[in-house]
Each structure stands twice: as structure tokens, then as C-alpha cells.
Amino acid sequence: MDLQGTKEARTQEEGAEGPLEAYGAGSGRSKEYHKNEGRDSHNHDDRPSIHPLRRRQQPFAYPHGARQAASPVPAVISRLREPSPSPEAISIPQALGLDSRDQRLLRKARRSPPVTKKTLSELDLPCIMSNINLRMDANFDRDLHFKPDLDGEKGQRKRKEAADYWDSLAAEITVYSYHAATADATEEVESSDGTRRTFDPRLPALFETLQDVIKTLVPERDHPTIMQNLEVPLLMQQIRKGVLDMLTLAKWLAKLLKTHCAPMRDEWADSMVEQIEKGSQSQDPREIVNGLRTLFSILEAMKLDVANHQIRAFRVLLIEDTVPFLQEYFQGKMSRGGFQVESARQWYLSVRDQARQEDANAEAQKTTPTPETEDSLKPLEALFRGISAQLLQFAPPTDFPETFLFDSERLWQLRSTVQNLINLDIAWYIFESYVNKHKRYLSTPEETYSTFRSRIWSLMEDGMDLENRVAGNPDNNDDDPDHRGGKRWTQNMRCIALEIARFACAALQLDPVVADDVIVPIEEALEWHLSNESELFVFFQNSMRSKILATTLAAARRYLPLSPLAICESQRAPLSVALGPAAPQTGTASASGSVNTLSLALTPQQSDIERIGMRLAHMGVLHWRVWAPLLYLRDEIALAEVEQSALV
């Protein structure tokens, strides 16, 4: 399927699309999708081919003292020599004067470029359609897109390997140039210990990779031209003879890529040509390598552009097919014994029994009628009670149930937000208590709270670092911001205490420089209530529990009849629209009976709780559709089917 096309074709109306088929049952991958784009009518056969100038170019400049003439063949040594790595191995001339690092990189750096057809294969359409994480994330992130994975420890390792590869390639070009200039490529060069100083060349693999990757990015009609101009044996022969016109090759590549890439990449392609031209004129191999590095970066960016275009094009299908895809995926894993979920089933049965017991106790103790959850929603309500308990509990859970495997990161994010809301309530309580103890009262509590919340919340968010969570590892949790009492948590708590003390000084009209007698009691109170499951924490925890459950169930009622796509789109609507008739009516009615719409605006805390409820309901409804028939209600459904068949 040609999703790239030429720029001219992209500016015209595309042809009719063929029907999109659903995820292929039992295949584990998506079926092929066909799209007639009507782009073959654009003729690109007039693109000029490369005509290398078969002339001897000026040799590269060598380090001071390096000889230009061929060295005599060394004497035969009687003892055995180390065999060469391969028949294509090239000797490293001693006279070239390469330092130990360059020699080590020539022998040990990776052989293929950082960007290859294999590394880009996960961006192919079949892999996109069968990517479980991507399918789940598409439901929650409208702007989902691929980007280079260069973050964290793994990203640093990738960058280091890539830098070593390009440095080794620059040294290799220097060696090729030396051999071409001195005609001693067959020289036997030994180190002091008698081992051969040789390396396997990388340039052949680079040109092969370049050819393979470009062929995946351009229409098939351009493949013959690519194979002609990137014929690896011919290019290597020209390099060995010192006659490869790299600038002409770069200009052809730039023209080819600019024909098919997004316009924003054109400047990048021109930069690649400039770098190679500069390197060719100055005989600087590092500049040439910089141009090649830019070239492969362009290819990676083009592949990412194609993949991100495909995500946007198939987004509706990815979302609507979420439930059947996941059911088929997990059913297959469970049948093969590759996914153990019995503990998750026991967890659900436990929280369901607990919910029934709590409802029975509440029914026996209530004195005034309260709205009850309809029976059809009670099994789902039990799920929300169980998962919200893990979001609200004082100590972080070891992990979430196995069935939430692809939602765990979102749940950890929700937990951090919920815990910060509880901590914010405690911080505000401590602030008010300190002010009231000095018999002062806030003249504008709403305005003060808004400013207080903004500044304290920013400090709490600074302490959140979900990627470095080490929850569940008690021996290494000082850097975990979710671990109460840890080193990092304590530092952040002291910053919050200082900010509360500044607010207290302003409210009491004290010196803006916070004195010890102000900050010490505030810091002690904050540390005690946030480090221990105190009565104050439990009070705000229970208050938050009732609010989150109410908003989550209200959102779940709205989402149950909707399709996955409709649920996803509802998350983007303004909060007042998304809440619909279930929005809390806090406004006051005037004498004419009309409602003051200004007073209907949610407070910042209400807004946060509503968004948490909508997010949790979104995850819960999709999760329920997948796992209720597979696991949670498996026995009930089987029993109902038996009873139904008996009646028939």
C-alpha cells in the first residue's frame, strides 16, 4: 500500500478507498488493507540516474608524518598469525596513525547502521495493527504518535552505539582513501603481539541497508532506479579505486527523497547534500559521515511520518476493534497457558463479596432513603470499588491485577493524582488550622484557596516521576516519590511545608522571611499526617472515595451504551458537556426560575475529580467488556447458557 506518494499526488484528491476489513481472526496480525490512490499516473521516469565521474580524486589528508608510499611487505613470521575475521577484512595501515580508539571502533563497533529495515519493521502497518499497547493507547490519546525512543537508559545506550558506529565509519573511509591513494590494500599489517590489525568493512552493509530502507518508502516504480544507482558491488569498486562521486550520489538521493517525503523534510535533505559537499571538497571524512548520518535520520523520519499517517488513517478501526481484538488475544494467551489470570478472578470475586457486604450493612443502618445502584450495574460497580481502593489506599499497591496489564501505567498516573488531591486537602487543613489558632480569619477564602492550590499543586507534580517508580521494592525506594518517608518524598514535603508557611505569614501579616517558629510546627504537622495513616488522612481519603465513586459510576452509566469510539470522543468534550444531565447542580435559581450559569462552574477540585471519574470509567467500561465474559462473570454466563439450552 502506497501511503507516501509524490507531493503532487498529495495535493490532489485521493481515489476511492477499498473496504477496510476487521482484525483477522486467529492470525494475531491484521489483514492486508488495500487502498487505490491513483498515483501511478505521475511519471517520474525522467529522473536522472547517477553517472559517476571515473576520475581519480585527491586523496584525503593524512596525519603528520604518515607515509604516502607503499610500505615493503613485512618479513614472514614463523609463528602462527591470528586469522582474519572474514575474507573481506581490511588491514589498518600503521602509517595512517589512527589512535587506539579509532582502531578499537573499527574492530568492535556495530556493523550495521542504527537505522535498518529491521529496526523500522515495527512501524509497518501489520505490526501497527497487531500492537496491543498501541491499540489500548489509541483509546486514551487522540494525538498518539511514534517518536524515536531515545529516553532513559536504553536510549542513552542506543545513542552511544550510534555515535560509535558513525565514528568507526569515518575511520573506515579514511582507511579506504589511504589504500586507494597508496595502492597497498593487500598489505599485511601486524601489531606488536603478532595479531593482524584488520576489521570487517561497514560500507557494503550501509549501502545495502540504504537500498532496502528506501525501497520501503517509495513506490515500486522507483525500485529499478534505486537498484541501479545503489548497486553495492559497483559502489564498493568505485570506493576502492577512489573514484566514487559521493556528491552526485547525495544530490540524487536528495531529489528522490524530496519527491516522496513531507515538505518539512526538504530543508533536511538539502542540509545532507551540503554536508557531503563540504566533506568532499575538504577531504574530511567526518563531514561526509555527518551527511550520511543526516540521510539515515531523514529515512527514519520518513518512516515515522508514514506510520503516524497510518495511525491517523486507521484510528477509528483501531479503537472500534479494541474489545474483540483484546478478547481474541487474551483468549489465545490463556488457552496456551501463557497468561495466568486466576488471581485476578479471585481478586474480583473478593471485591464483589465485599461490596455486597458493605451494601447490606448500609441498608441495615440507613435512616434516610439514598439512591441505589441498579442491579445491572452492581457487578461493574464492584470492579470500580476494588480498583479505586487501590488508588486511594495509603501505601502503594504491589501491583494492579494482571488483567489491567495494559492499563497499569494509566492507573499509576491516576493514583498519583488522587494521592496528591488528598495531600492537598491535608495541606489546606493545616494552613487553616494554623491561621485560626492565631485567631485570624481569611477575608477571601475562595481566592486564597485558588492561589494556595495552584502553588502547592505545582510542587506536588514536581515530585511525581512515574517512570522511576520502584514501588514494591522496599530496599530501593528512596527515589520513589510515591513512597511516604523516602528521601525524595521528604525533600518534596519540606518544600511544600515552606510554601504553606509563606502563605501563613502572608495571612497573618508577618515578616515575609519565614521564621523557625512558623515553619517548624507546620512541617511537623505535615510530615506526621502525610507519613502516617492518621485519622485526618482517613477522613479525607473516605471523602475522596465517595466523590470518585459517584462521578465514576455516573460516567459509566453514560458510557455503557456507547461504542468505544464514542466514549473516546466524549473525553475531548468540554467538561460541562461531557457531564451532561449528571452534572452536579450547584447553581442558584433566581426569582424567575432561571439558573445562574456562572455559579454552575465547577471548583478546581470538582473538576479534577470529574476528570478522574471519566478517565476511570473509560478504562473500566472497556476493561469490563473484555474481561467480564472471559473471566469475571465466566461461571454466571456459562450457567445462564446451560439454563437457556434446557428451556429450549
CSV table of C-alpha atoms in Angstrom, one decimal, residues 334-526:
chain,number,residue,atom,x,y,z
A,334,MET,CA,-5.0,-18.1,28.3
A,335,SER,CA,-5.7,-21.2,26.2
A,336,ARG,CA,-2.0,-21.7,25.7
A,337,GLY,CA,-1.2,-21.2,29.4
A,338,GLY,CA,0.9,-18.1,28.7
A,339,PHE,CA,-1.2,-15.7,30.8
A,340,GLN,CA,-2.2,-16.6,34.3
A,341,VAL,CA,-5.3,-14.7,35.5
A,342,GLU,CA,-6.8,-16.8,38.2
A,343,SER,CA,-5.5,-14.5,40.9
A,344,ALA,CA,-7.3,-11.6,39.1
A,345,ARG,CA,-10.5,-13.5,39.1
A,346,GLN,CA,-10.1,-14.2,42.9
A,347,TRP,CA,-9.4,-10.5,43.4
A,348,TYR,CA,-12.7,-9.6,41.6
A,349,LEU,CA,-14.7,-12.2,43.5
A,350,SER,CA,-13.3,-10.8,46.7
A,351,VAL,CA,-14.1,-7.2,46.0
A,352,ARG,CA,-17.6,-8.2,44.8
A,353,ASP,CA,-18.3,-10.0,48.0
A,354,GLN,CA,-17.0,-7.1,50.0
A,355,ALA,CA,-19.2,-4.7,48.0
A,356,ARG,CA,-22.3,-6.8,48.7
A,357,GLN,CA,-21.5,-6.9,52.4
A,358,GLU,CA,-21.0,-3.1,52.5
A,359,ASP,CA,-24.3,-2.6,50.7
A,360,ALA,CA,-26.1,-4.9,53.2
A,361,ASN,CA,-24.6,-3.1,56.2
A,362,ALA,CA,-25.5,0.3,54.7
A,363,GLU,CA,-29.1,-0.9,54.0
A,364,ALA,CA,-29.5,-2.0,57.6
A,365,GLN,CA,-28.1,1.2,59.1
A,366,LYS,CA,-29.6,3.8,56.8
A,367,THR,CA,-32.3,6.1,58.2
A,368,THR,CA,-33.0,8.1,55.1
A,369,PRO,CA,-33.5,6.8,51.6
A,370,THR,CA,-30.4,7.0,49.4
A,371,PRO,CA,-30.2,6.4,45.6
A,372,GLU,CA,-29.2,2.8,44.9
A,373,THR,CA,-27.2,1.4,42.1
A,374,GLU,CA,-29.3,-0.6,39.6
A,375,ASP,CA,-28.8,-4.3,39.7
A,376,SER,CA,-27.4,-4.5,36.2
A,377,LEU,CA,-24.6,-2.0,37.2
A,378,LYS,CA,-23.6,-3.7,40.5
A,379,PRO,CA,-21.1,-6.2,39.0
A,380,LEU,CA,-19.3,-3.3,37.3
A,381,GLU,CA,-19.6,-1.1,40.4
A,382,ALA,CA,-17.7,-3.8,42.4
A,383,LEU,CA,-14.9,-3.6,39.9
A,384,PHE,CA,-14.7,0.2,40.3
A,385,ARG,CA,-14.8,-0.1,44.1
A,386,GLY,CA,-11.9,-2.6,44.0
A,387,ILE,CA,-9.7,-0.6,41.7
A,388,SER,CA,-10.5,2.8,43.4
A,389,ALA,CA,-9.5,1.2,46.7
A,390,GLN,CA,-6.0,0.6,45.3
A,391,LEU,CA,-5.9,4.2,44.0
A,392,LEU,CA,-6.9,5.5,47.4
A,393,GLN,CA,-5.0,3.3,49.8
A,394,PHE,CA,-2.3,4.8,51.9
A,395,ALA,CA,0.6,2.5,50.9
A,396,PRO,CA,1.2,2.0,47.1
A,397,PRO,CA,-0.1,-1.4,46.0
A,398,THR,CA,2.5,-4.0,44.9
A,399,ASP,CA,0.8,-4.1,41.6
A,400,PHE,CA,-2.6,-4.0,39.9
A,401,PRO,CA,-4.4,-7.2,38.9
A,402,GLU,CA,-2.9,-9.0,35.9
A,403,THR,CA,-6.0,-8.2,33.8
A,404,PHE,CA,-5.0,-4.5,33.9
A,405,LEU,CA,-1.7,-5.3,32.3
A,406,PHE,CA,-2.1,-2.7,29.5
A,407,ASP,CA,-3.7,-0.1,31.8
A,408,SER,CA,-1.2,-0.2,34.6
A,409,GLU,CA,0.7,3.0,33.7
A,410,ARG,CA,-2.6,4.9,33.4
A,411,LEU,CA,-3.7,3.6,36.8
A,412,TRP,CA,-0.4,4.6,38.4
A,413,GLN,CA,-0.9,8.1,37.0
A,414,LEU,CA,-4.4,8.2,38.4
A,415,ARG,CA,-3.2,7.0,41.8
A,416,SER,CA,-0.6,9.8,41.9
A,417,THR,CA,-3.3,12.4,41.1
A,418,VAL,CA,-5.7,11.0,43.7
A,419,GLN,CA,-3.0,10.9,46.4
A,420,ASN,CA,-2.0,14.5,45.6
A,421,LEU,CA,-5.6,15.6,45.9
A,422,ILE,CA,-5.8,14.0,49.4
A,423,ASN,CA,-2.4,15.6,50.3
A,424,LEU,CA,-3.7,18.9,49.1
A,425,ASP,CA,-6.7,18.7,51.4
A,426,ILE,CA,-4.5,17.9,54.3
A,427,ALA,CA,-2.1,20.8,53.5
A,428,TRP,CA,-5.1,23.2,53.3
A,429,TYR,CA,-6.4,21.9,56.6
A,430,ILE,CA,-3.0,22.5,58.3
A,431,PHE,CA,-2.8,26.0,56.8
A,432,GLU,CA,-6.4,26.9,58.0
A,433,SER,CA,-5.7,25.4,61.4
A,434,TYR,CA,-2.5,27.5,61.9
A,435,VAL,CA,-4.3,30.7,60.9
A,436,ASN,CA,-7.3,30.0,63.1
A,437,LYS,CA,-5.1,29.2,66.0
A,438,HIS,CA,-3.8,32.7,65.9
A,439,LYS,CA,-7.4,34.0,65.8
A,440,ARG,CA,-7.2,35.3,62.3
A,441,TYR,CA,-9.7,34.6,59.5
A,442,LEU,CA,-9.3,34.7,55.8
A,443,SER,CA,-11.1,37.6,54.2
A,444,THR,CA,-11.4,35.9,50.8
A,445,PRO,CA,-11.0,32.1,51.4
A,446,GLU,CA,-12.0,31.2,47.8
A,447,GLU,CA,-9.4,33.4,46.3
A,448,THR,CA,-6.8,32.4,48.8
A,449,TYR,CA,-7.6,28.7,48.2
A,450,SER,CA,-7.2,29.1,44.5
A,451,THR,CA,-3.8,30.6,44.8
A,452,PHE,CA,-2.8,28.1,47.5
A,453,ARG,CA,-3.9,25.2,45.4
A,454,SER,CA,-2.0,26.4,42.3
A,455,ARG,CA,1.3,26.8,44.1
A,456,ILE,CA,1.1,23.7,46.3
A,457,TRP,CA,-0.1,21.5,43.4
A,458,SER,CA,2.8,22.5,41.2
A,459,LEU,CA,5.2,21.4,44.0
A,460,MET,CA,3.4,18.1,44.2
A,461,GLU,CA,3.5,17.5,40.5
A,462,ASP,CA,7.3,18.2,40.5
A,463,GLY,CA,7.6,15.3,42.9
A,464,MET,CA,5.8,12.9,40.5
A,465,ASP,CA,8.1,10.7,38.4
A,466,LEU,CA,6.2,7.6,37.4
A,467,GLU,CA,9.0,6.3,35.1
A,468,ASN,CA,11.3,5.9,38.1
A,469,ARG,CA,8.8,4.2,40.4
A,470,VAL,CA,10.2,1.4,42.4
A,471,ALA,CA,7.1,0.6,44.4
A,472,GLY,CA,7.1,-2.9,45.8
A,473,ASN,CA,10.9,-2.9,46.3
A,474,PRO,CA,11.4,-1.9,50.0
A,475,ASP,CA,15.1,-2.0,49.6
A,476,ASN,CA,15.3,0.7,46.9
A,477,ASN,CA,12.6,3.2,47.3
A,478,ASP,CA,14.3,6.4,48.5
A,479,ASP,CA,13.9,7.8,45.0
A,480,ASP,CA,10.3,6.8,44.7
A,481,PRO,CA,8.1,9.9,45.1
A,482,ASP,CA,5.1,7.7,45.9
A,483,HIS,CA,7.0,6.1,48.9
A,484,ARG,CA,6.0,8.1,52.0
A,485,GLY,CA,9.0,8.7,54.2
A,486,GLY,CA,11.5,8.2,51.4
A,487,LYS,CA,14.4,10.6,50.8
A,488,ARG,CA,12.9,12.2,47.7
A,489,TRP,CA,9.4,12.3,49.2
A,490,THR,CA,10.7,14.0,52.4
A,491,GLN,CA,12.6,16.7,50.4
A,492,ASN,CA,9.4,17.5,48.4
A,493,MET,CA,7.3,17.5,51.6
A,494,ARG,CA,9.7,20.1,53.2
A,495,CYS,CA,9.3,22.3,50.1
A,496,ILE,CA,5.5,22.1,50.5
A,497,ALA,CA,5.8,22.9,54.2
A,498,LEU,CA,7.8,26.0,53.4
A,499,GLU,CA,5.2,27.2,50.9
A,500,ILE,CA,2.4,26.7,53.4
A,501,ALA,CA,4.5,28.7,56.0
A,502,ARG,CA,4.8,31.6,53.5
A,503,PHE,CA,1.1,31.6,53.0
A,504,ALA,CA,0.6,31.6,56.7
A,505,CYS,CA,3.0,34.6,57.1
A,506,ALA,CA,1.1,36.5,54.4
A,507,ALA,CA,-2.3,35.7,56.0
A,508,LEU,CA,-1.1,36.8,59.5
A,509,GLN,CA,0.7,39.8,58.1
A,510,LEU,CA,4.1,38.6,59.4
A,511,ASP,CA,7.6,39.1,58.1
A,512,PRO,CA,7.8,37.5,54.6
A,513,VAL,CA,11.0,35.9,55.7
A,514,VAL,CA,9.7,32.7,57.3
A,515,ALA,CA,10.8,32.3,60.9
A,516,ASP,CA,11.5,29.0,62.5
A,517,ASP,CA,8.6,29.3,65.0
A,518,VAL,CA,6.3,29.4,61.9
A,519,ILE,CA,7.7,26.7,59.8
A,520,VAL,CA,8.6,24.1,62.5
A,521,PRO,CA,5.0,23.3,63.7
A,522,ILE,CA,3.7,23.4,60.1
A,523,GLU,CA,6.4,21.0,58.9
A,524,GLU,CA,5.9,18.7,61.9
A,525,ALA,CA,2.2,18.5,61.3
A,526,LEU,CA,2.5,18.0,57.6
